[in-house]
Short mmCIF file of C-alpha atoms in Angstrom, two decimals:
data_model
loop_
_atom_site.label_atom_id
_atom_site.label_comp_id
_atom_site.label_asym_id
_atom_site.label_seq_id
_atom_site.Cartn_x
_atom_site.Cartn_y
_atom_site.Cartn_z
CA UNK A 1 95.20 102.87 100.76
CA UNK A 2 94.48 104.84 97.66
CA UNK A 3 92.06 102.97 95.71
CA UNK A 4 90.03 99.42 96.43
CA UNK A 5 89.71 96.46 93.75
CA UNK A 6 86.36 95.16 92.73
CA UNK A 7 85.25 91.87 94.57
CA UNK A 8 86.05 88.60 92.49
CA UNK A 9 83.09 86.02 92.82
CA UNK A 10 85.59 83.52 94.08
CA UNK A 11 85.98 84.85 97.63
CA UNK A 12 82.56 85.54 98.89
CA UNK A 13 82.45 82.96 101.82
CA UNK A 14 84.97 84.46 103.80
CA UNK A 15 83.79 88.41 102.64
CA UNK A 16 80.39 87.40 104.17
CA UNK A 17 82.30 85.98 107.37
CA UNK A 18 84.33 89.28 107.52
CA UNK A 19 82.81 92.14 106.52
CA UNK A 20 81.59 94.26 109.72
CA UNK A 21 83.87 97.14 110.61
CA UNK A 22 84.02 99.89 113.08
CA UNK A 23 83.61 103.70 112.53
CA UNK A 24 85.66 106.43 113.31
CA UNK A 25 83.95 107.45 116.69
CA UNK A 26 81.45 110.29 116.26
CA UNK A 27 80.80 112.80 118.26
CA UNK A 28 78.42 111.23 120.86
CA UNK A 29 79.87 108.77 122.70
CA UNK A 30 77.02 106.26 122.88
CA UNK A 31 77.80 105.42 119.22
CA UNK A 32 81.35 105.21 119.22
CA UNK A 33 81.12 102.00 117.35
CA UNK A 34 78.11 101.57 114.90
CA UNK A 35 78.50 98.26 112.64
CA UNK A 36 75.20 97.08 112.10
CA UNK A 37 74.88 99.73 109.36
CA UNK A 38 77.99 98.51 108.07
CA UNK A 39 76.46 94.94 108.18
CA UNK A 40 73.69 96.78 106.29
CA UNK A 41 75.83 97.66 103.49
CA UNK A 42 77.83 94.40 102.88
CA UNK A 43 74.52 92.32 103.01
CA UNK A 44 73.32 94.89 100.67
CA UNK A 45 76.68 94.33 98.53
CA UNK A 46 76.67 90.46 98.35
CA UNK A 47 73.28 89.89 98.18
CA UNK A 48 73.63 88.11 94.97
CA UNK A 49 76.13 85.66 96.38
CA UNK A 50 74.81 83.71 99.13
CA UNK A 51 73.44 83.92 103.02
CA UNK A 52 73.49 87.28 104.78
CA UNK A 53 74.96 88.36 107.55
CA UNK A 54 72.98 88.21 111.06
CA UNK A 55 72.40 92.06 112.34
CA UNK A 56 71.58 90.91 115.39
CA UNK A 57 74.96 89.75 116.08
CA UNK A 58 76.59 93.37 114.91
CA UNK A 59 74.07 95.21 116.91
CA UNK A 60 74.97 92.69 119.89
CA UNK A 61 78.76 93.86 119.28
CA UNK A 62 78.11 97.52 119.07
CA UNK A 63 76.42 97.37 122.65
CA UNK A 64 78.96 95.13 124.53
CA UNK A 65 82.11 97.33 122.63
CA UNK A 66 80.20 100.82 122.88
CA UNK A 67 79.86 99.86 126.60
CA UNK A 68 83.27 99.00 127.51
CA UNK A 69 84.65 102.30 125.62
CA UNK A 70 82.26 104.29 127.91
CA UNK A 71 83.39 102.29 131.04
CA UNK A 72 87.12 103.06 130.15
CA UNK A 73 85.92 106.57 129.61
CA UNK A 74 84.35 107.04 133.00
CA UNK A 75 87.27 105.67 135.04
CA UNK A 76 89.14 108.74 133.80
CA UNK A 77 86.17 111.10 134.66
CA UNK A 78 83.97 111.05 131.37
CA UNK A 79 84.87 112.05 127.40
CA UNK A 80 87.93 114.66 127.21
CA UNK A 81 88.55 117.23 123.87
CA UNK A 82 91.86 116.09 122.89
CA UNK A 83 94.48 118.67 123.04
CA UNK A 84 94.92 119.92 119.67
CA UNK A 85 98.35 117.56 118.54
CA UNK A 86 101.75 118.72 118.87
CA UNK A 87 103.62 119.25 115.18
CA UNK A 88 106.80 116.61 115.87
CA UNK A 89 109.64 117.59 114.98
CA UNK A 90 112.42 114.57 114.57
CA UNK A 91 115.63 115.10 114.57
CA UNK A 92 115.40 118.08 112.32
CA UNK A 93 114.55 122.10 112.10
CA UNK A 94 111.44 121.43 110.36
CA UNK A 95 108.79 119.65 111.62
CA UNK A 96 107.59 116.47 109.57
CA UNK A 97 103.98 116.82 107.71
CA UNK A 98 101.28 114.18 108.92
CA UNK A 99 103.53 113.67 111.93
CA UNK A 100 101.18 113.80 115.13
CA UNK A 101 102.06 112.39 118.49
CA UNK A 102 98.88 112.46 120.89
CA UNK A 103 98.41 111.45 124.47
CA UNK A 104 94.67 112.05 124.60
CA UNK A 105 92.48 109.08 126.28
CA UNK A 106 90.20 108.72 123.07
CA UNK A 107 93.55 108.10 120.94
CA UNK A 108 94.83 106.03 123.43
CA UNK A 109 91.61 103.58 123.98
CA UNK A 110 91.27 103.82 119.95
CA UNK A 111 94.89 102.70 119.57
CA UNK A 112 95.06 100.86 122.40
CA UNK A 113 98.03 101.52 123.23
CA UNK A 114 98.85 103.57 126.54
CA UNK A 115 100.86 106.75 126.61
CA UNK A 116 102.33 108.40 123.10
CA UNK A 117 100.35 107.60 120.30
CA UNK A 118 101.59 108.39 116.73
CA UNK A 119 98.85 109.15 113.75
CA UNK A 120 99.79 109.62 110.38
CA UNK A 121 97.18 108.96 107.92
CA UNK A 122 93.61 110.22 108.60
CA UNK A 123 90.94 107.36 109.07
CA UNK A 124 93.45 105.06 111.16
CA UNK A 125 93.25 105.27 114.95
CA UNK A 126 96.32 102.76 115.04
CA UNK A 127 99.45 103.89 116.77
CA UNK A 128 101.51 103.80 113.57
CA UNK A 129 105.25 103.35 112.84
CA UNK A 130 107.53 106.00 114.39
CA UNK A 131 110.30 107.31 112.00
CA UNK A 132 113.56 105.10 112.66
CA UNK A 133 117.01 106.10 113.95
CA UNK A 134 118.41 104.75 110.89
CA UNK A 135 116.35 107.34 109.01
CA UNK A 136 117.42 109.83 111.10
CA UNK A 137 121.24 108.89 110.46
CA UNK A 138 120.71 108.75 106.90
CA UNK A 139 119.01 112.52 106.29
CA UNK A 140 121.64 113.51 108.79
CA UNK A 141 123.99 113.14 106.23
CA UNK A 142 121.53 114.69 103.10
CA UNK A 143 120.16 110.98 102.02
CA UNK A 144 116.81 109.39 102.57
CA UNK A 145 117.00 105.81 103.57
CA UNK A 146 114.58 103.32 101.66
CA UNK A 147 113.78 99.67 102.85
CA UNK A 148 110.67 97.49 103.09
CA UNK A 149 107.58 99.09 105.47
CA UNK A 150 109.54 103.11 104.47
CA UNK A 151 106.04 105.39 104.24
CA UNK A 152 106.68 108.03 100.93
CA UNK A 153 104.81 110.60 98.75
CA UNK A 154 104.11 110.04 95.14
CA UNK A 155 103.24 113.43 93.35
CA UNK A 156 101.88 116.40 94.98
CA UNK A 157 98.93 114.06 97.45
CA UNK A 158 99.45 110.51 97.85
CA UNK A 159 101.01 108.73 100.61
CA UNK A 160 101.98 105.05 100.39
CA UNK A 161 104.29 102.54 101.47
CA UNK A 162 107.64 100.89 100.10
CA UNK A 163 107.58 97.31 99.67
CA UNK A 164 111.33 96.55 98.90
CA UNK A 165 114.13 97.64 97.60
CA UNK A 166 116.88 96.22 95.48
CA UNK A 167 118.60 97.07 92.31
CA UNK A 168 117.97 95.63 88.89
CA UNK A 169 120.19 94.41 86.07
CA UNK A 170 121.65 97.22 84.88
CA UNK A 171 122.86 98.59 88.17
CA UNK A 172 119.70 101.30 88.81
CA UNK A 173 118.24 101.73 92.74
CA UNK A 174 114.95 100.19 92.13
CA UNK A 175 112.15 100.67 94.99
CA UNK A 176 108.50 98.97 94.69
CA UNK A 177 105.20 99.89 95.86
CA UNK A 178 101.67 99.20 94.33
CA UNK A 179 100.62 100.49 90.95
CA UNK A 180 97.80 102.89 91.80
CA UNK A 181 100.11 104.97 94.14
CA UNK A 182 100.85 107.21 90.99
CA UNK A 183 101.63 107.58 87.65
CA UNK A 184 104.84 107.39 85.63
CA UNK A 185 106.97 110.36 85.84
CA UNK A 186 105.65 111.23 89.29
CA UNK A 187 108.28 112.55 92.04
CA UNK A 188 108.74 109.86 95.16
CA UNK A 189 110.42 111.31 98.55
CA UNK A 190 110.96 109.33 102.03
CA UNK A 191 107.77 110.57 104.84
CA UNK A 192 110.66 109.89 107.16
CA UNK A 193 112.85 112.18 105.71
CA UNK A 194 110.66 114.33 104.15
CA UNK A 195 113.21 117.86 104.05
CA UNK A 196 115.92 115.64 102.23
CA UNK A 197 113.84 116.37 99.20
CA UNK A 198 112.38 114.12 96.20
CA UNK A 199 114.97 111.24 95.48
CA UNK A 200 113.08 108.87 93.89
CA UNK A 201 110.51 109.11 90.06
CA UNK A 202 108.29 106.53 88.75
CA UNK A 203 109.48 105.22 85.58
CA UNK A 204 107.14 102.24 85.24
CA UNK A 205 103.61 100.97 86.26
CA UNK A 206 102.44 97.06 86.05
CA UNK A 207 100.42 95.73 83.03
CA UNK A 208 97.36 94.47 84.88
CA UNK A 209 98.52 94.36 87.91
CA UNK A 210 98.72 96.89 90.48
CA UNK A 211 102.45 97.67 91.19
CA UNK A 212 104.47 100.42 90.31
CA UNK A 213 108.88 100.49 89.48
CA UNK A 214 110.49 103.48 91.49
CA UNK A 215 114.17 104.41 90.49
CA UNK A 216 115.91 106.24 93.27
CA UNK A 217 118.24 108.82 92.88
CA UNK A 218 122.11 109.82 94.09
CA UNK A 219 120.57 111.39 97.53
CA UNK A 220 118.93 108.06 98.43
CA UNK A 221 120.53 104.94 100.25
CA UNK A 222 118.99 101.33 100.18
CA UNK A 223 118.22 98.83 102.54
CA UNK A 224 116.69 95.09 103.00
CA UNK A 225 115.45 96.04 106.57
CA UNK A 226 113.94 98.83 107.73
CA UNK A 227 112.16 99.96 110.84
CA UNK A 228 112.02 96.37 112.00
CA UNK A 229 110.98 94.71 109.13
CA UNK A 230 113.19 92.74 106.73
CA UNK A 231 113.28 90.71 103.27
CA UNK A 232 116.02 88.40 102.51
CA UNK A 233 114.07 86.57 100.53
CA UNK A 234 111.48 87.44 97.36
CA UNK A 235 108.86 85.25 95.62
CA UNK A 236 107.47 81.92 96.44
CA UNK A 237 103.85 80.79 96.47
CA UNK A 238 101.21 80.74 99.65
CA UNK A 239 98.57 78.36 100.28
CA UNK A 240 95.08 78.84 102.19
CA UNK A 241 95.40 79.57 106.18
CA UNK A 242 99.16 80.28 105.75
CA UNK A 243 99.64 83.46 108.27
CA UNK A 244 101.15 86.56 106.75
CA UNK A 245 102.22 90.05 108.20
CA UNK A 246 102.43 93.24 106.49
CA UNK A 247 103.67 96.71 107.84
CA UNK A 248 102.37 100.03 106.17
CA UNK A 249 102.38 103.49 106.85
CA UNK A 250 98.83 103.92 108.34
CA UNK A 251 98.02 100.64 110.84
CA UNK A 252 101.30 99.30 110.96
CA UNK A 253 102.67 95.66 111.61
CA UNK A 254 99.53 93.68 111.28
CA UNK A 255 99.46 89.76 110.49
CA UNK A 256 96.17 87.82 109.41
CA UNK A 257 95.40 84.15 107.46
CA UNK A 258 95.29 83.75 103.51
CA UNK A 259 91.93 82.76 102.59
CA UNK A 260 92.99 82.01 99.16
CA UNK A 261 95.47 82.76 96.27
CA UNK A 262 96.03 82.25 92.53
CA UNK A 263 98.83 82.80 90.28
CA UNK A 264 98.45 86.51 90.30
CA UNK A 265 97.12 87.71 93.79
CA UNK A 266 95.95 86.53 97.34
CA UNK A 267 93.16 87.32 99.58
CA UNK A 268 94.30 87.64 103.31
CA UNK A 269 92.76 88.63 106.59
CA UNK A 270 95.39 91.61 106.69
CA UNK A 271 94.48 94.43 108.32
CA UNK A 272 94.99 97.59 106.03
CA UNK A 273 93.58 101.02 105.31
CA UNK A 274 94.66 104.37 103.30
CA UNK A 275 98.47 104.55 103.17
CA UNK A 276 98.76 100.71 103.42
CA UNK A 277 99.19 100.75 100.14
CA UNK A 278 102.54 98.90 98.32
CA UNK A 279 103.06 97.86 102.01
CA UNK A 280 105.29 94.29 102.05
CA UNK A 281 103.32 91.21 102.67
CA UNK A 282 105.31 88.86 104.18
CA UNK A 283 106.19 85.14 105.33
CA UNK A 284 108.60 85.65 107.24
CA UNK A 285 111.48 87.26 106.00
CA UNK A 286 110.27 86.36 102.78
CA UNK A 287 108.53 88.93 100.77
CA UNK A 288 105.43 87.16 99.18
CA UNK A 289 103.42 90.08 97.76
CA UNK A 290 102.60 93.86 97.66
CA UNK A 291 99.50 95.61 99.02
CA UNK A 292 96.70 96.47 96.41
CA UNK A 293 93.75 96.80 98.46
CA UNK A 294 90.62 96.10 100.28
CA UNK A 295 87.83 93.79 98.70
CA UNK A 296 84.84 96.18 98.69
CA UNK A 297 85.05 99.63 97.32
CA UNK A 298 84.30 101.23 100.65
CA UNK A 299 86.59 102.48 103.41
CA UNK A 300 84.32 102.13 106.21
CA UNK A 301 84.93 98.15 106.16
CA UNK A 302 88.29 98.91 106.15
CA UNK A 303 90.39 98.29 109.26
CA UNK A 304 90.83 101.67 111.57
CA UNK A 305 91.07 100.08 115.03
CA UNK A 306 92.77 97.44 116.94
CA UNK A 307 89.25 97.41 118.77
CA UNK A 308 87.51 95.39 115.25
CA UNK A 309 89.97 92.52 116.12
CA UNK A 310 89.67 90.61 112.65
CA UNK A 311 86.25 92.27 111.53
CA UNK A 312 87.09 94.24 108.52
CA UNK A 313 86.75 93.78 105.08
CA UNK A 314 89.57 91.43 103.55
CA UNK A 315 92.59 92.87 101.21
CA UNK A 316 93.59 91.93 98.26
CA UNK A 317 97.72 92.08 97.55
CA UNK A 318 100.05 91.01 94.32
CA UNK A 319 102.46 88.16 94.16
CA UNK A 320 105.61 89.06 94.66
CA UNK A 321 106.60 86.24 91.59
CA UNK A 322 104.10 87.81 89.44
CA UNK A 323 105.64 91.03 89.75
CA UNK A 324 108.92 89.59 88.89
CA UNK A 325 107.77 88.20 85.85
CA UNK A 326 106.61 91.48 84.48
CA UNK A 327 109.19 93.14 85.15
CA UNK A 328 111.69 90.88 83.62
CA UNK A 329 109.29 90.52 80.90
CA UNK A 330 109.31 94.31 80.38
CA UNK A 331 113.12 94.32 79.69
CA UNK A 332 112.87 98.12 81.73
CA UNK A 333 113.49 99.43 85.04
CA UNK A 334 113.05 96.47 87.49
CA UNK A 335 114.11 93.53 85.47
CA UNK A 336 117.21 91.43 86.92
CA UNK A 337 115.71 92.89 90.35
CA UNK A 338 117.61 91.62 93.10
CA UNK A 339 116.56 92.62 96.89
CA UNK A 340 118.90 95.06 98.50
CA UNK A 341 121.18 93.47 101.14
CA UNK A 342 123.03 94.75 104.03
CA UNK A 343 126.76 95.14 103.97
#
C-alpha cells in the first residue's frame, strides 16, 4: 500500500489486541523475527488510549518463532544466499518488471509455501498472485485484461491493485482502485500485461474518501472475474465479526473478521501491505469495499508474512455503497456504474 490513514479513536481495543508484527528477516538469523520492538512502538502509539500491550508475551513469540525458523533452517544444512532471482518472462519477449520467481529456502519458509515462490512488491515475503492465462490471451491479441484483484501502475512509480470493473452510464470502461494510488490525469497500465502499453488515465479522485475513477481505453478488455476472484455483486453493508477476503497485488488472497464499520469505511483483520492498495474487499462474490490502508502510519506493523498469523496492524478499506454514492453524486466518470459481467 501507498499511504496509511490516521487511527480513529473508535477502534483502539482491537489495535491494542493486534498490533505486533514481524520484520523482514535481517541478516543474522537469530533475529529473524523481532516484535517486541514493534510492541514497543504501538504501546508507545496508543498510550493515550488504554492498557498496553504485554512485552513479555512478544518477546515469548520471537523466541518460540525465531527457533522454529532456525530448526527448518538446519534440516537443510544451515542459512543459504539466495540465488540472485531469475527475470520471468511470461508469455512474452520481454520480461515483466517486479516479476521474480525464487526457489530459495528463506523465500520458501517466509512464504511458506514449498517450491516456486513469486515476489512482486518489496516488503512482502508472501507468494503473490501469478499473472493469469486469461491475461496472457488477452495481450496476445494487443489488449490488457482488467477485472477485480488485476495489479497496475499509476504514473511513472506506484503499483496498486484493481478493485472492479464495470462501465458507467454513459457507456465509458470504468476501473476502480483507491484514491491515493495517483492523481487525476495519471497514465494506468495492466502489471500483467505490462508491454501492451498504458490503456487506462485517471479522470477522477473521491471527495473524502480514498478511491480513485479509472477510464480504460480501446486496447483494454473488461472483466467481473479475474485471476480467481469474482464480483457479481456491489454494495451492501457489513456488521462486526462478519469474515471478509481481499486479494491484492503484494500478499494476495487473504481473509480476516470486521471489527467494526460505519457508513463510510470498515476496520477488518485483513492482511495487507504496499501494493494492496484499491485491492477488492469482499463477501463473497459481493464486493463490499476497496482497500485504503493500514491503521498506524507505519509499515513495519503491516502484514509481510504468513508466519504473523493474524498479528499485524488492522486496515482500514471504503464502502463499496459509499463510493457509489459519490460517484453518482459527481454526475462524472463512474456514475450509473454497473459491474462488468461475463458474456
Amino acid at each position: 500500500m501507498h499511504r496509511l490513514v490516521p487511527p480513529r479513536p473508535l477502534l483502539t481495543t482491537s489495535v491494542l489486541v493486534a498490533a505486533v508484527s514481524l520484520f523482514a528477516p535481517p541478516v543474522h538469523a537469530a533475529q529473524w523475527v523481532d516484535t517486541a520492538a514493534i510492541v514497543d512502538q504501538a504501546n508507545a502509539t496508543f498510550s493515550g488510549y488504554g492498557p498496553a500491550l504485554d512485552r513479555r508475551v512478544a518477546e515469548d513469540l520471537d523466541a518460540s518463532v525465531n527457533s522454529g525458523i532456525e530448526a527448518a533452517l538446519a534440516d537443510f544444512g544451515g542459512v543459504r544466499t539466495p540465488a540472485p532471482a531469475p527475470v520471468v518472462e511470461i508469455g512474452a519477449a520481454q520480461p515483466l518488471p517486479n516479476y521474480e520467481v525464487r526457489t530459495d529456502l528463506e523465500s520458501q519458509i517466509m512464504a511458506a509455501t514449498p517450491g516456486e515462490v513469486v515476489h512482486r512488491v518489496q516488503g512482502s515475503w508472501f507468494n503473490a498472485p501469478a499473472v493469469p492465462a486469461e491475461s496472457i490471451e488477452a495481450e496476445s491479441q494487443g489488449t490488457s485484461l482488467y477485472g477485480p484483484g488485476t495489479p497496475i501502475y499509476l504514473g511513472e512509480h506506484s503499483m496498486c491493485t484493481l478493485a472492479v470493473t464495470g462501465t458507467d452510464a454513459e457507456g465509458r470502461k470504468i476501473g476502480i482502485t483507491a484514491g491515493h494510488c495517483g492523481k487525476v490525469g495519471d497514465s494506468v497500465r495492466s502489471a500483467d500485461s505490462y508491454w501492451v502499453g498504458d490503456s487506462g488515465t485517471v479522470v477522477a479522485t473521491g471527495t473524502g474518501s480514498d478511491y480513485s475513477v479509472i477510464e480504460l481505453g480501446s486496447n483494454a478488455a473488461i472483466t467481473n472475474s479475474y485471476n480467481g476472484v469474482t464480483v457479481d455483486e456491489i454494495g451492501g453493508t457489513v456488521v462486526g465479526g462478519q469474515q471478509l477476503c481481499k486479494t491484492g497485488v503484494a500478499t494476495g488472497r487473504t481473509c480476516g473478521p470486521v471489527w467494526t464499520a460505519d457508513q463510510r469505511s470498515t476496520m477488518s483483520q485483513l492482511c495487507a501491505n504496499r501494493g494492496d492498495s484499491g485491492a477488492p474487499v469482499l463477501a463473497g462474490t459481493r464486493l463490499v469495499g476497496v482497500m485504503s490502508g493500514g491503521m498506524i502510519p507505519n509499515y513495519d506493523l503491516a502484514c509481510r508474512t504468513p508466519l504473523q498469523g493474524p498479528l499485524f496492524m488492522p486496515s482500514l478499506s471504503v464502502n463499496m455503497d459509499q463510493i457509489l454514492r459519490d460517484m453518482d453524486g459527481s454526475e462524472g466518470p463512474g456514475s450509473g456504474f454497473t459491474p462488468a459481467r461475463i458474456e
